[in-house]
mmCIF file of C-alpha atoms in Angstrom:
data_model
loop_
_atom_site.group_PDB
_atom_site.id
_atom_site.type_symbol
_atom_site.label_atom_id
_atom_site.label_comp_id
_atom_site.label_asym_id
_atom_site.label_seq_id
_atom_site.Cartn_x
_atom_site.Cartn_y
_atom_site.Cartn_z
ATOM 1 C CA MET E 1 -9.614 20.507 -4.018
ATOM 2 C CA ASN E 2 -6.707 19.214 -5.744
ATOM 3 C CA ALA E 3 -4.142 16.835 -5.302
ATOM 4 C CA ILE E 4 -1.207 15.059 -6.465
ATOM 5 C CA ASP E 5 -0.146 11.185 -6.369
ATOM 6 C CA LEU E 6 3.591 10.389 -6.109
ATOM 7 C CA PHE E 7 4.599 6.468 -7.239
ATOM 8 C CA ALA E 8 0.629 6.264 -8.090
ATOM 9 C CA GLY E 9 1.358 2.376 -8.628
ATOM 10 C CA ALA E 10 -2.012 0.872 -9.679
ATOM 11 C CA GLY E 11 -4.010 3.493 -8.293
ATOM 12 C CA GLY E 12 -4.310 2.288 -4.402
ATOM 13 C CA LEU E 13 -3.848 5.588 -3.234
ATOM 14 C CA SER E 14 -5.526 7.584 -6.103
ATOM 15 C CA VAL E 15 -9.068 5.535 -5.849
ATOM 16 C CA ALA E 16 -9.058 7.022 -2.729
ATOM 17 C CA LEU E 17 -8.631 10.738 -2.733
ATOM 18 C CA ARG E 18 -11.453 10.352 -5.750
ATOM 19 C CA ASP E 19 -13.639 8.864 -3.208
ATOM 20 C CA ALA E 20 -12.198 11.053 -0.874
ATOM 21 C CA GLY E 21 -13.862 13.872 -3.338
ATOM 22 C CA TYR E 22 -10.266 15.554 -4.759
ATOM 23 C CA ASP E 23 -9.624 16.313 -7.835
ATOM 24 C CA ILE E 24 -6.517 14.395 -8.729
ATOM 25 C CA VAL E 25 -3.891 17.384 -11.028
ATOM 26 C CA LEU E 26 -1.214 15.383 -11.329
ATOM 27 C CA ALA E 27 0.243 11.595 -11.067
ATOM 28 C CA ASN E 28 3.827 9.908 -11.378
ATOM 29 C CA GLU E 29 4.399 6.459 -11.909
ATOM 30 C CA ILE E 30 8.193 4.881 -13.206
ATOM 31 C CA MET E 31 7.094 1.546 -14.529
ATOM 32 C CA PRO E 32 4.764 1.500 -18.218
ATOM 33 C CA ARG E 33 3.006 -1.526 -17.462
ATOM 34 C CA TYR E 34 1.619 0.025 -13.942
ATOM 35 C CA ALA E 35 1.247 3.744 -15.340
ATOM 36 C CA ALA E 36 -1.051 2.210 -18.263
ATOM 37 C CA THR E 37 -3.296 0.459 -15.197
ATOM 38 C CA HIS E 38 -3.227 4.112 -13.862
ATOM 39 C CA ARG E 39 -4.299 5.786 -17.391
ATOM 40 C CA TRP E 40 -6.480 2.710 -17.460
ATOM 41 C CA ASN E 41 -8.252 3.471 -14.349
ATOM 42 C CA PHE E 42 -8.027 7.652 -14.174
ATOM 43 C CA PRO E 43 -7.881 8.379 -17.800
ATOM 44 C CA ASP E 44 -8.363 12.004 -17.326
ATOM 45 C CA VAL E 45 -5.755 12.332 -14.891
ATOM 46 C CA PRO E 46 -2.634 13.842 -15.915
ATOM 47 C CA LEU E 47 0.534 11.000 -15.842
ATOM 48 C CA ILE E 48 4.105 11.555 -16.126
ATOM 49 C CA VAL E 49 4.959 8.138 -16.663
ATOM 50 C CA LYS E 50 8.914 8.689 -15.394
ATOM 51 C CA ASP E 51 11.491 8.005 -13.488
ATOM 52 C CA ILE E 52 10.700 10.448 -10.175
ATOM 53 C CA ASN E 53 14.447 11.665 -9.719
ATOM 54 C CA GLN E 54 13.834 13.036 -12.840
ATOM 55 C CA VAL E 55 10.919 14.575 -12.779
ATOM 56 C CA THR E 56 11.450 18.576 -12.452
ATOM 57 C CA LYS E 57 9.945 21.900 -11.379
ATOM 58 C CA ASN E 58 9.654 22.620 -15.072
ATOM 59 C CA ASP E 59 7.840 18.445 -15.790
ATOM 60 C CA LEU E 60 5.033 19.430 -12.823
ATOM 61 C CA ASP E 61 4.423 23.562 -13.746
ATOM 62 C CA LYS E 62 3.534 22.570 -17.054
ATOM 63 C CA VAL E 63 0.777 20.339 -15.833
ATOM 64 C CA LEU E 64 -0.268 22.797 -12.921
ATOM 65 C CA GLU E 65 -0.211 25.687 -14.692
ATOM 66 C CA GLY E 66 -0.123 27.350 -11.738
ATOM 67 C CA ARG E 67 -2.917 25.430 -9.830
ATOM 68 C CA ASP E 68 -2.573 25.317 -6.270
ATOM 69 C CA VAL E 69 -2.140 22.076 -5.078
ATOM 70 C CA ASP E 70 -4.411 21.294 -1.782
ATOM 71 C CA LEU E 71 -2.203 18.137 -0.788
ATOM 72 C CA ILE E 72 0.362 15.230 -2.664
ATOM 73 C CA VAL E 73 0.031 11.522 -1.397
ATOM 74 C CA GLY E 74 2.433 8.796 -2.209
ATOM 75 C CA GLY E 75 4.429 5.799 -0.562
ATOM 76 C CA PRO E 76 8.081 6.015 -1.751
ATOM 77 C CA PRO E 77 9.557 2.316 -2.502
ATOM 78 C CA CYS E 78 10.849 0.502 0.328
ATOM 79 C CA GLN E 79 12.987 -2.133 -0.962
ATOM 80 C CA GLY E 80 16.328 -0.481 -1.532
ATOM 81 C CA PHE E 81 16.099 1.253 2.355
ATOM 82 C CA SER E 82 19.190 -0.243 4.998
ATOM 83 C CA ILE E 83 19.720 -0.789 8.391
ATOM 84 C CA PHE E 84 21.735 2.787 9.151
ATOM 85 C CA GLY E 85 24.402 2.174 11.904
ATOM 86 C CA LYS E 86 23.748 4.605 14.445
ATOM 87 C CA ARG E 87 27.252 5.748 14.280
ATOM 88 C CA ARG E 88 26.963 6.600 10.716
ATOM 89 C CA PHE E 89 23.698 8.860 11.812
ATOM 90 C CA ILE E 90 25.735 10.293 14.713
ATOM 91 C CA ASN E 91 29.371 9.649 14.590
ATOM 92 C CA THR E 92 30.479 9.906 10.789
ATOM 93 C CA GLY E 93 30.750 13.859 9.806
ATOM 94 C CA ASP E 94 31.189 13.126 5.965
ATOM 95 C CA TYR E 95 28.389 11.199 5.945
ATOM 96 C CA ASN E 96 24.992 12.827 4.439
ATOM 97 C CA PRO E 97 22.160 10.273 4.226
ATOM 98 C CA HIS E 98 20.500 12.590 2.152
ATOM 99 C CA GLU E 99 23.063 11.975 -0.366
ATOM 100 C CA ASP E 100 22.524 7.995 0.024
ATOM 101 C CA PRO E 101 21.211 6.378 -3.524
ATOM 102 C CA ARG E 102 19.602 3.770 -1.019
ATOM 103 C CA ASN E 103 17.262 6.540 0.425
ATOM 104 C CA PHE E 104 16.946 8.886 -2.224
ATOM 105 C CA LEU E 105 13.655 8.472 -2.987
ATOM 106 C CA VAL E 106 11.615 9.740 0.060
ATOM 107 C CA TYR E 107 14.218 12.615 -0.665
ATOM 108 C CA GLN E 108 12.695 12.459 -3.815
ATOM 109 C CA TYR E 109 9.303 13.126 -2.712
ATOM 110 C CA ILE E 110 10.390 15.807 -0.248
ATOM 111 C CA ARG E 111 12.314 17.720 -3.037
ATOM 112 C CA ILE E 112 8.127 17.222 -4.704
ATOM 113 C CA VAL E 113 6.739 18.221 -1.196
ATOM 114 C CA GLU E 114 9.000 21.497 -1.118
ATOM 115 C CA GLU E 115 8.787 22.304 -5.032
ATOM 116 C CA VAL E 116 4.884 22.252 -4.873
ATOM 117 C CA LYS E 117 4.387 23.603 -1.492
ATOM 118 C CA PRO E 118 0.952 22.143 -0.818
ATOM 119 C CA LYS E 119 -1.086 22.448 2.051
ATOM 120 C CA PHE E 120 -0.191 18.621 3.491
ATOM 121 C CA PHE E 121 1.482 15.881 2.513
ATOM 122 C CA PHE E 122 0.944 12.255 2.824
ATOM 123 C CA MET E 123 3.255 9.639 2.992
ATOM 124 C CA GLU E 124 3.104 5.412 3.788
ATOM 125 C CA ASN E 125 5.224 2.870 3.892
ATOM 126 C CA VAL E 126 5.975 -0.192 5.673
ATOM 127 C CA LYS E 127 5.851 -1.056 9.363
ATOM 128 C CA GLY E 128 9.207 -1.007 9.620
ATOM 129 C CA PHE E 129 10.002 2.555 8.342
ATOM 130 C CA THR E 130 9.672 3.649 12.149
ATOM 131 C CA ASN E 131 12.418 1.254 13.194
ATOM 132 C CA LEU E 132 15.324 1.510 11.108
ATOM 133 C CA ASP E 133 18.002 2.301 12.597
ATOM 134 C CA LYS E 134 16.294 2.125 15.609
ATOM 135 C CA GLY E 135 14.188 5.512 15.003
ATOM 136 C CA LEU E 136 17.184 7.425 13.860
ATOM 137 C CA PHE E 137 15.927 7.404 9.937
ATOM 138 C CA VAL E 138 12.253 7.989 10.467
ATOM 139 C CA GLU E 139 13.143 11.417 12.657
ATOM 140 C CA GLU E 140 15.032 12.151 9.812
ATOM 141 C CA VAL E 141 12.666 12.121 7.421
ATOM 142 C CA LYS E 142 10.438 14.480 9.991
ATOM 143 C CA ARG E 143 13.214 17.024 10.757
ATOM 144 C CA LYS E 144 14.289 17.296 6.311
ATOM 145 C CA PHE E 145 9.760 17.929 6.114
ATOM 146 C CA ARG E 146 10.687 20.442 9.355
ATOM 147 C CA ASN E 147 13.558 22.202 7.409
ATOM 148 C CA ILE E 148 10.481 22.943 4.438
ATOM 149 C CA GLY E 149 7.971 24.228 6.006
ATOM 150 C CA TYR E 150 6.049 21.828 7.307
ATOM 151 C CA LYS E 151 6.186 21.931 11.530
ATOM 152 C CA ASP E 152 3.266 19.715 12.581
ATOM 153 C CA ILE E 153 3.851 15.725 11.759
ATOM 154 C CA TRP E 154 2.086 13.144 13.003
ATOM 155 C CA CYS E 155 2.729 9.650 12.351
ATOM 156 C CA GLU E 156 2.194 5.999 13.473
ATOM 157 C CA ILE E 157 1.259 2.730 12.543
ATOM 158 C CA VAL E 158 -2.086 2.156 11.389
ATOM 159 C CA CYS E 159 -3.988 -1.301 11.535
ATOM 160 C CA ALA E 160 -6.164 -1.860 7.691
ATOM 161 C CA THR E 161 -9.120 -3.544 9.613
ATOM 162 C CA ASP E 162 -9.652 -1.014 11.917
ATOM 163 C CA TYR E 163 -11.261 1.087 9.244
ATOM 164 C CA GLY E 164 -13.366 -1.623 7.646
ATOM 165 C CA VAL E 165 -10.582 -3.544 5.134
ATOM 166 C CA PRO E 166 -11.135 -6.963 5.738
ATOM 167 C CA GLN E 167 -6.870 -7.700 5.906
ATOM 168 C CA GLU E 168 -4.856 -7.748 9.050
ATOM 169 C CA ARG E 169 -2.001 -5.092 7.206
ATOM 170 C CA TYR E 170 0.175 -2.154 8.975
ATOM 171 C CA ARG E 171 0.955 0.339 7.907
ATOM 172 C CA MET E 172 3.211 4.012 8.393
ATOM 173 C CA PHE E 173 1.486 6.930 7.925
ATOM 174 C CA MET E 174 2.925 10.479 8.080
ATOM 175 C CA ILE E 175 0.875 13.599 7.387
ATOM 176 C CA GLY E 176 1.881 16.757 7.675
ATOM 177 C CA ASN E 177 1.401 20.131 6.968
ATOM 178 C CA ARG E 178 1.996 23.779 7.632
ATOM 179 C CA LEU E 179 -0.402 25.626 8.963
ATOM 180 C CA GLY E 180 0.131 24.748 12.122
ATOM 181 C CA ILE E 181 -2.124 22.356 12.501
ATOM 182 C CA ARG E 182 -2.136 19.788 14.954
ATOM 183 C CA PHE E 183 -3.446 16.305 13.048
ATOM 184 C CA LYS E 184 -5.398 14.188 14.862
ATOM 185 C CA LYS E 185 -6.003 10.484 13.331
ATOM 186 C CA PRO E 186 -9.826 9.661 12.579
ATOM 187 C CA ASN E 187 -12.135 6.987 14.798
ATOM 188 C CA PRO E 188 -11.630 2.857 13.751
ATOM 189 C CA THR E 189 -14.704 2.544 12.217
ATOM 190 C CA HIS E 190 -14.710 -1.324 12.831
ATOM 191 C CA PHE E 191 -13.955 -3.510 15.814
ATOM 192 C CA PRO E 192 -12.079 -6.377 16.503
ATOM 193 C CA ILE E 193 -14.283 -9.516 16.289
ATOM 194 C CA GLY E 194 -16.332 -10.407 19.265
ATOM 195 C CA SER E 195 -15.565 -7.274 21.427
ATOM 196 C CA GLY E 196 -19.140 -6.475 21.407
ATOM 197 C CA LEU E 197 -18.322 -3.053 19.450
ATOM 198 C CA LYS E 198 -20.130 -3.095 16.188
ATOM 199 C CA PRO E 199 -19.978 -3.299 13.158
ATOM 200 C CA GLU E 200 -16.981 -6.032 13.762
ATOM 201 C CA TYR E 201 -14.239 -6.068 11.362
ATOM 202 C CA THR E 202 -15.087 -7.152 7.762
ATOM 203 C CA THR E 203 -13.816 -10.829 7.148
ATOM 204 C CA VAL E 204 -12.908 -12.903 3.370
ATOM 205 C CA GLY E 205 -15.982 -14.192 3.220
ATOM 206 C CA ASP E 206 -18.042 -10.765 3.135
ATOM 207 C CA VAL E 207 -16.024 -9.318 0.155
ATOM 208 C CA ILE E 208 -15.429 -12.548 -1.890
ATOM 209 C CA MET E 209 -17.580 -15.638 -1.097
ATOM 210 C CA ASP E 210 -19.728 -14.231 -3.748
ATOM 211 C CA LEU E 211 -17.119 -14.477 -6.418
ATOM 212 C CA VAL E 212 -17.206 -18.334 -6.431
ATOM 213 C CA GLY E 213 -18.669 -19.590 -9.641
ATOM 214 C CA LYS E 214 -17.915 -16.419 -11.457
ATOM 215 C CA GLU E 215 -14.363 -17.476 -12.414
ATOM 216 C CA ARG E 216 -13.596 -15.593 -15.736
ATOM 217 C CA ARG E 217 -16.492 -13.424 -15.915
ATOM 218 C CA VAL E 218 -15.460 -10.437 -13.391
ATOM 219 C CA ALA E 219 -12.334 -8.546 -15.055
ATOM 220 C CA ASN E 220 -8.609 -10.401 -13.086
ATOM 221 C CA HIS E 221 -11.144 -13.397 -11.741
ATOM 222 C CA VAL E 222 -8.529 -16.370 -13.569
ATOM 223 C CA PRO E 223 -7.380 -19.081 -11.492
ATOM 224 C CA LEU E 224 -4.229 -19.831 -11.501
ATOM 225 C CA GLU E 225 -4.174 -23.409 -13.066
ATOM 226 C CA HIS E 226 -2.177 -25.401 -9.859
ATOM 227 C CA LYS E 227 -0.472 -28.785 -10.820
ATOM 228 C CA PRO E 228 -3.118 -31.295 -9.777
ATOM 229 C CA ILE E 229 -0.130 -32.607 -7.229
ATOM 230 C CA VAL E 230 -0.127 -28.843 -5.166
ATOM 231 C CA ALA E 231 -3.898 -28.665 -5.635
ATOM 232 C CA ALA E 232 -4.374 -32.097 -3.798
ATOM 233 C CA ARG E 233 -2.112 -30.861 -1.019
ATOM 234 C CA TYR E 234 -4.045 -27.979 -0.786
ATOM 235 C CA SER E 235 -6.993 -30.153 -0.580
ATOM 236 C CA TYR E 236 -4.845 -31.142 2.751
ATOM 237 C CA VAL E 237 -4.811 -27.510 4.242
ATOM 238 C CA LYS E 238 -7.988 -26.842 6.969
ATOM 239 C CA GLU E 239 -9.429 -23.926 6.629
ATOM 240 C CA GLY E 240 -7.842 -20.226 8.235
ATOM 241 C CA ALA E 241 -4.552 -22.805 8.703
ATOM 242 C CA LYS E 242 -1.669 -23.986 7.772
ATOM 243 C CA LEU E 243 -0.369 -27.115 5.779
ATOM 244 C CA ASN E 244 0.751 -29.564 8.003
ATOM 245 C CA VAL E 245 2.599 -31.657 6.262
ATOM 246 C CA ASP E 246 2.796 -34.730 8.421
ATOM 247 C CA ASP E 247 -1.067 -34.994 6.814
ATOM 248 C CA LEU E 248 0.225 -35.073 3.786
ATOM 249 C CA PRO E 249 0.120 -39.203 2.320
ATOM 250 C CA PRO E 250 3.453 -40.318 0.961
ATOM 251 C CA GLU E 251 2.691 -39.539 -2.594
ATOM 252 C CA LEU E 252 1.957 -35.692 -2.120
ATOM 253 C CA ALA E 253 4.683 -35.237 0.785
ATOM 254 C CA VAL E 254 7.951 -35.801 -1.712
ATOM 255 C CA ALA E 255 9.292 -32.727 -2.847
ATOM 256 C CA THR E 256 8.288 -31.902 -6.735
ATOM 257 C CA ARG E 257 11.332 -29.611 -7.094
ATOM 258 C CA SER E 258 14.438 -30.289 -8.474
ATOM 259 C CA ASP E 259 16.537 -27.964 -6.014
ATOM 260 C CA SER E 260 15.085 -29.517 -2.659
ATOM 261 C CA LYS E 261 17.286 -30.431 -0.280
ATOM 262 C CA ARG E 262 14.598 -31.938 1.902
ATOM 263 C CA GLY E 263 13.090 -34.478 -0.347
ATOM 264 C CA THR E 264 9.820 -33.605 1.093
ATOM 265 C CA VAL E 265 7.216 -30.451 0.704
ATOM 266 C CA ALA E 266 8.547 -27.486 2.166
ATOM 267 C CA ASN E 267 5.834 -25.615 4.144
ATOM 268 C CA TYR E 268 6.517 -21.844 3.480
ATOM 269 C CA SER E 269 3.664 -20.139 5.645
ATOM 270 C CA HIS E 270 2.605 -17.547 1.808
ATOM 271 C CA VAL E 271 2.312 -20.864 0.033
ATOM 272 C CA PHE E 272 0.285 -23.497 1.967
ATOM 273 C CA LYS E 273 -2.313 -20.973 4.276
ATOM 274 C CA ARG E 274 -5.490 -21.625 3.551
ATOM 275 C CA LEU E 275 -7.601 -17.860 4.144
ATOM 276 C CA SER E 276 -10.810 -18.119 7.323
ATOM 277 C CA ARG E 277 -14.160 -16.664 5.985
ATOM 278 C CA PHE E 278 -15.050 -15.572 9.412
ATOM 279 C CA LYS E 279 -11.717 -13.511 10.392
ATOM 280 C CA PRO E 280 -9.763 -10.324 8.228
ATOM 281 C CA SER E 281 -7.206 -11.800 5.522
ATOM 282 C CA THR E 282 -3.460 -12.129 6.455
ATOM 283 C CA THR E 283 -1.440 -9.362 4.449
ATOM 284 C CA MET E 284 -1.339 -9.540 0.636
ATOM 285 C CA VAL E 285 1.694 -9.675 -0.722
ATOM 286 C CA PRO E 286 2.707 -9.389 -4.372
ATOM 287 C CA GLY E 287 4.055 -12.597 -6.456
ATOM 288 C CA HIS E 288 2.210 -14.974 -8.680
ATOM 289 C CA ASN E 289 2.627 -17.548 -5.845
ATOM 290 C CA ALA E 290 2.297 -15.162 -2.810
ATOM 291 C CA PHE E 291 -1.489 -15.308 -2.910
ATOM 292 C CA PRO E 292 -3.114 -17.498 -0.092
ATOM 293 C CA ILE E 293 -5.194 -20.522 -0.982
ATOM 294 C CA HIS E 294 -9.369 -19.695 -1.303
ATOM 295 C CA PRO E 295 -11.264 -20.511 1.658
ATOM 296 C CA THR E 296 -13.206 -23.270 0.365
ATOM 297 C CA LEU E 297 -11.985 -23.628 -2.907
ATOM 298 C CA ASN E 298 -8.330 -25.188 -3.736
ATOM 299 C CA ARG E 299 -6.395 -22.754 -5.578
ATOM 300 C CA THR E 300 -4.681 -19.682 -4.592
ATOM 301 C CA LEU E 301 -6.657 -16.444 -4.879
ATOM 302 C CA THR E 302 -7.132 -14.874 -8.139
ATOM 303 C CA PRO E 303 -6.270 -11.337 -8.164
ATOM 304 C CA ARG E 304 -9.699 -10.010 -7.988
ATOM 305 C CA GLU E 305 -9.996 -11.870 -4.706
ATOM 306 C CA ALA E 306 -7.034 -9.878 -3.830
ATOM 307 C CA ALA E 307 -8.198 -7.215 -4.744
ATOM 308 C CA ARG E 308 -11.733 -7.249 -3.121
ATOM 309 C CA ILE E 309 -9.592 -7.437 0.006
ATOM 310 C CA GLN E 310 -7.336 -4.987 -0.449
ATOM 311 C CA THR E 311 -11.181 -2.945 -1.412
ATOM 312 C CA PHE E 312 -11.112 -1.947 -4.526
ATOM 313 C CA PRO E 313 -13.963 -2.136 -6.775
ATOM 314 C CA ASP E 314 -14.594 -4.304 -9.256
ATOM 315 C CA THR E 315 -14.647 -1.609 -11.876
ATOM 316 C CA HIS E 316 -10.094 -1.048 -11.464
ATOM 317 C CA VAL E 317 -9.255 -3.105 -13.963
ATOM 318 C CA PHE E 318 -5.405 -4.256 -13.628
ATOM 319 C CA LEU E 319 -3.249 -4.731 -16.731
ATOM 320 C CA GLY E 320 -0.395 -7.139 -17.357
ATOM 321 C CA THR E 321 0.402 -10.519 -17.124
ATOM 322 C CA ARG E 322 -1.342 -12.323 -14.307
ATOM 323 C CA GLN E 323 2.121 -11.915 -12.208
ATOM 324 C CA GLU E 324 2.073 -8.148 -13.340
ATOM 325 C CA GLN E 325 -1.298 -7.727 -11.744
ATOM 326 C CA CYS E 326 -0.984 -9.540 -8.361
ATOM 327 C CA ILE E 327 2.462 -7.720 -7.746
ATOM 328 C CA GLN E 328 0.035 -4.406 -8.466
ATOM 329 C CA VAL E 329 -2.739 -5.825 -6.272
ATOM 330 C CA GLY E 330 -0.418 -6.278 -3.334
ATOM 331 C CA ASN E 331 1.782 -3.428 -3.430
ATOM 332 C CA ALA E 332 -0.918 -0.813 -3.714
ATOM 333 C CA VAL E 333 -2.494 0.852 -0.465
ATOM 334 C CA PRO E 334 -6.076 -0.500 0.485
ATOM 335 C CA PRO E 335 -8.177 1.835 -0.689
ATOM 336 C CA LEU E 336 -11.227 1.875 2.528
ATOM 337 C CA MET E 337 -7.794 2.530 4.854
ATOM 338 C CA ALA E 338 -6.236 5.698 3.450
ATOM 339 C CA ARG E 339 -9.479 6.820 2.334
ATOM 340 C CA PRO E 340 -10.533 7.894 5.971
ATOM 341 C CA PHE E 341 -7.355 9.656 6.507
ATOM 342 C CA LEU E 342 -7.780 11.577 3.333
ATOM 343 C CA GLU E 343 -11.705 13.209 4.397
ATOM 344 C CA LYS E 344 -9.867 13.912 7.980
ATOM 345 C CA ILE E 345 -7.328 16.038 6.352
ATOM 346 C CA LYS E 346 -10.177 17.255 3.421
ATOM 347 C CA GLN E 347 -11.821 18.539 6.798
ATOM 348 C CA TYR E 348 -9.039 20.727 8.747
ATOM 349 C CA ILE E 349 -8.188 21.830 4.905
ATOM 350 C CA GLU E 350 -11.951 23.785 4.551
ATOM 351 C CA THR E 351 -11.631 24.209 7.812
ATOM 352 C CA TYR E 352 -8.708 26.852 7.836
ATOM 353 C CA ASP E 353 -9.551 27.859 4.432
ATOM 354 C CA ASN E 354 -13.194 29.387 5.409
ATOM 355 C CA ASN E 355 -11.416 30.604 8.413
ATOM 356 C CA GLU E 356 -9.231 32.622 6.157
ATOM 357 C CA GLN E 357 -11.990 33.571 4.255
ATOM 358 C CA SER E 358 -13.988 35.028 6.913
#
């Protein structure tokens, strides 16, 4: 079963596609460093390293060589989206959101779907995508898909913990098809801790504690060398909690940043927060200073520990500087989160194909 991965990044959805049994026939990524990571981990996948705005139908045809595509996946970057005023959508006759460059990557995704005509598409994005302009933006996107033949569209906010990911990460999944199939999401595979249902949510301790003492012996498992004062501050952060600045001795409470306006250290939640071994993690966000503190060690997570929480296998190597590795890990869709949905799509297509042949 053939699939295309757009905005492939380091390959979170590609891992999910591979594990779900798809043949990835094409991938696209604009950033050369991230494309290098994808190529390293998927050397047999044809990769177009190019701005999707510049990817032509001829580019696609050269790679596909007439093969049918069953599924296109991808998550158009969301940084450029703006909150549109309701009046601009409804009352402004000369405003066309399709032509707004701030939205264009979403519409480029739709363009590729229209040109390739897969049986299904799978699009993921941030939770807030559904709330843009009180939901008008997502309805506009659905309308565009329906106009090109994808009449049946399912769209919900999905929590990663429900599917075995040790991380409270919420993403919007939108799945559409042109086969007349009413998609129903897969049942959760994991359940809240203490609910009495099994298996319970996977915890941070389940996936990273075996890496203690193996620093630099596993790919991307290189700790950040914190300044002694920073590591000392970390020692005052209780497991599963944020730093209480009032707990710090005076010598550790003094701000070390030259641009400090307070004179004392500020408790930024994404910096001074220690994970608990006994719960899922908070959301992994990109950036070398954004990963939380290890449950038992006085340092932030390594890229490998964050990748474990994102459910990447240790065989998946991230290239580039440490900061680039962290960004790639943080931006990725957890493979284990997407996999049940891709498997469900595969089942729908197989059933449809069998019925067509009978």
